[in-house]
Amino acid sequence: MFVELNELLNASPERPEEGKFTLLRDTKTDGSFLVHHFLSFYLKAGCKVCFVALLQSFRHYNIVAQKLGVSLTAAKERGQLVFLEGLKSCFDVLFGEEQQDGPPNPLQFMREDGSNLKTMYEFVHTSLMPSGSDSWKCPVLLVDDLSVLLSLGVRPVAVLDFIHYCRVTVCSQLKGNIVALVHSSEDSEDEENELVVNSLCHQSNLILWVEGLATGFCKDVHGQLKIIQKGSSELKAERNLLRIYQYKIQDKNVTFFARGMSAAVL
Amino acid sequence: MLGELVAGSVGGLVLIQDSAACEGHSLLKTFVAASARRGESVHVFGFEIPEEEFQAGLDPHVTAQLLYQDGFIDPLRWTGQAGGFGVEEFSGRGVAGCLTRGSAGPGTIVLDSLSWILLHQPLPAVCQTLEQIPRVAADAGWHVTRIVALLHGDLHPSGLLEMLRSLAQAVVVVRPAPEAVGSTGDAPRQASLLLHKGKRKVLKKEEYFTILAGFTLKTLGEPARGALPDEDAEPCSVADPAANLTFNLRLSDAERQAREGVPLPFHFSAQKKSSLLQMPAGMGKIYYEPDAADDPDEEDPDDDLDV
């Protein structure tokens, strides 16, 4: 986890917020450093985490997490982390033998017509339901990333339904948090992806939007982060709060600074 | 005019169109609170947010009058929980079936949101349902005066939006107001109203408004004439580069006078002249006496310049 980002978001692993949906959105750059941040943040906070990892292998996430001071293998053994390795499950669904008994594969939709993600939701539901023995703090669902589902042929409405049901279970009933990454680019003309992104923007409480620099690649500034804190409509109308920072990704850390205030130009 | 709309001057379908940049939930809740205060029964079909979140901030006597159909918990019947409202039940007959719990007086139906329904049902079916609800309800003995629906404008193609706008009696498009309007704590919004009056007359109007605690509407006047932004232009998209400078771009009169009072280094004043000519007392002088070891060079050092 990156301490500077915690300060910007006013978050600390001692008191994680509850019932929030955070949308990570990246445009023309890679926002996965935020996924690594939230994974290590919630594991350090002592939350029960269900990680739907569709993009990379377990080894990849484990190596990055170790750099950030968290061991995913240990967390898995403790029962704190439930890891759905999409690359493996997907192989099992397509080429493995069909299981007759036991729970269905979460990626079962790939064999069917992709019309709904009910099996995946049920996987999340059973993973995060508190059992009597464990004493973890609020449950957390982490998804990396939703755009992969669209590439696998799932209809956008099915993705939105999946997130809807996860919000019902995780945010509303269990008072936990959801963090999901989506890719977006405004000029891609990918209407399905834009529908998912816009709809999730309406539902989320916090949007972290990572963008590549408009002026192109730079050695000392890797991109800019827009933090959009949605004004809640619970008590009265509130304005959305927008803050913009630039960042530089280092080996084990990410530094954030105001626009134009990179150490390299000052 | 927005005030009259909230006060219930228009019946039929009222659309509130919002976008991700400016949510319309608070305006929807303002309509709900106003209807409940008038003593109407209010049926809310909520798909997007949990019931507690919808009722948060509303007066207790308003929430007492709400009849909430929970479409959030299990709209697709995945978990098989009892109760709740499934999306497939959203038809004229299904909605009217839920109304039986309410009083027979005038009633308002609130859809939160129509976008959610449109993603799960085809447009013709939704339009038919919207037309059928008042009729089927009237057959069952319930008087539905108004249907207030929230619509997320950025989720649908423009053709679909136009279709719904033509169906609606009134459309309110909300967007963030320019920075200069209202105080910052107020979260001012701009509403573009489109009102169908009678069969032929269409009224268009722009208004600023904000929503105070307890969901009461406060109008902040209208935009100045000629300053109306056209539909395509995004408000506040042109950032003012001089807005947040840490230094002044312009001088005040006092600052300008102070600047003119400063003597410039090349100005030759009498005071400066006298200070240069007068030898200050007690100053050291340098005397130079060449000694024997010095080797004076008789040759002109610049004689090669004539070449």
Coordinates of C-alpha atoms in Angstrom, one line a residue, chain B residues 46 59 61 94 125 131 166 184 196 224 236 246 268 278 289 291:
Chain B
G46 CA -36.4 1.5 -6.2
D59 CA -38.7 13.6 7.4
H61 CA -43.8 11.8 8.5
G94 CA -47.7 -5.7 -12.0
A125 CA -42.5 -2.6 -23.5
E131 CA -48.9 4.5 -20.7
S166 CA -41.7 13.2 -26.4
T184 CA -20.0 26.8 -2.8
H196 CA -45.7 20.3 -22.7
A224 CA -28.8 36.0 -17.7
C236 CA -17.2 25.1 -16.9
T246 CA -0.2 32.2 -6.2
F268 CA 21.2 59.8 -11.7
Q278 CA 32.5 62.9 -1.7
E289 CA 55.6 51.7 -4.7
D291 CA 60.2 47.5 -5.5

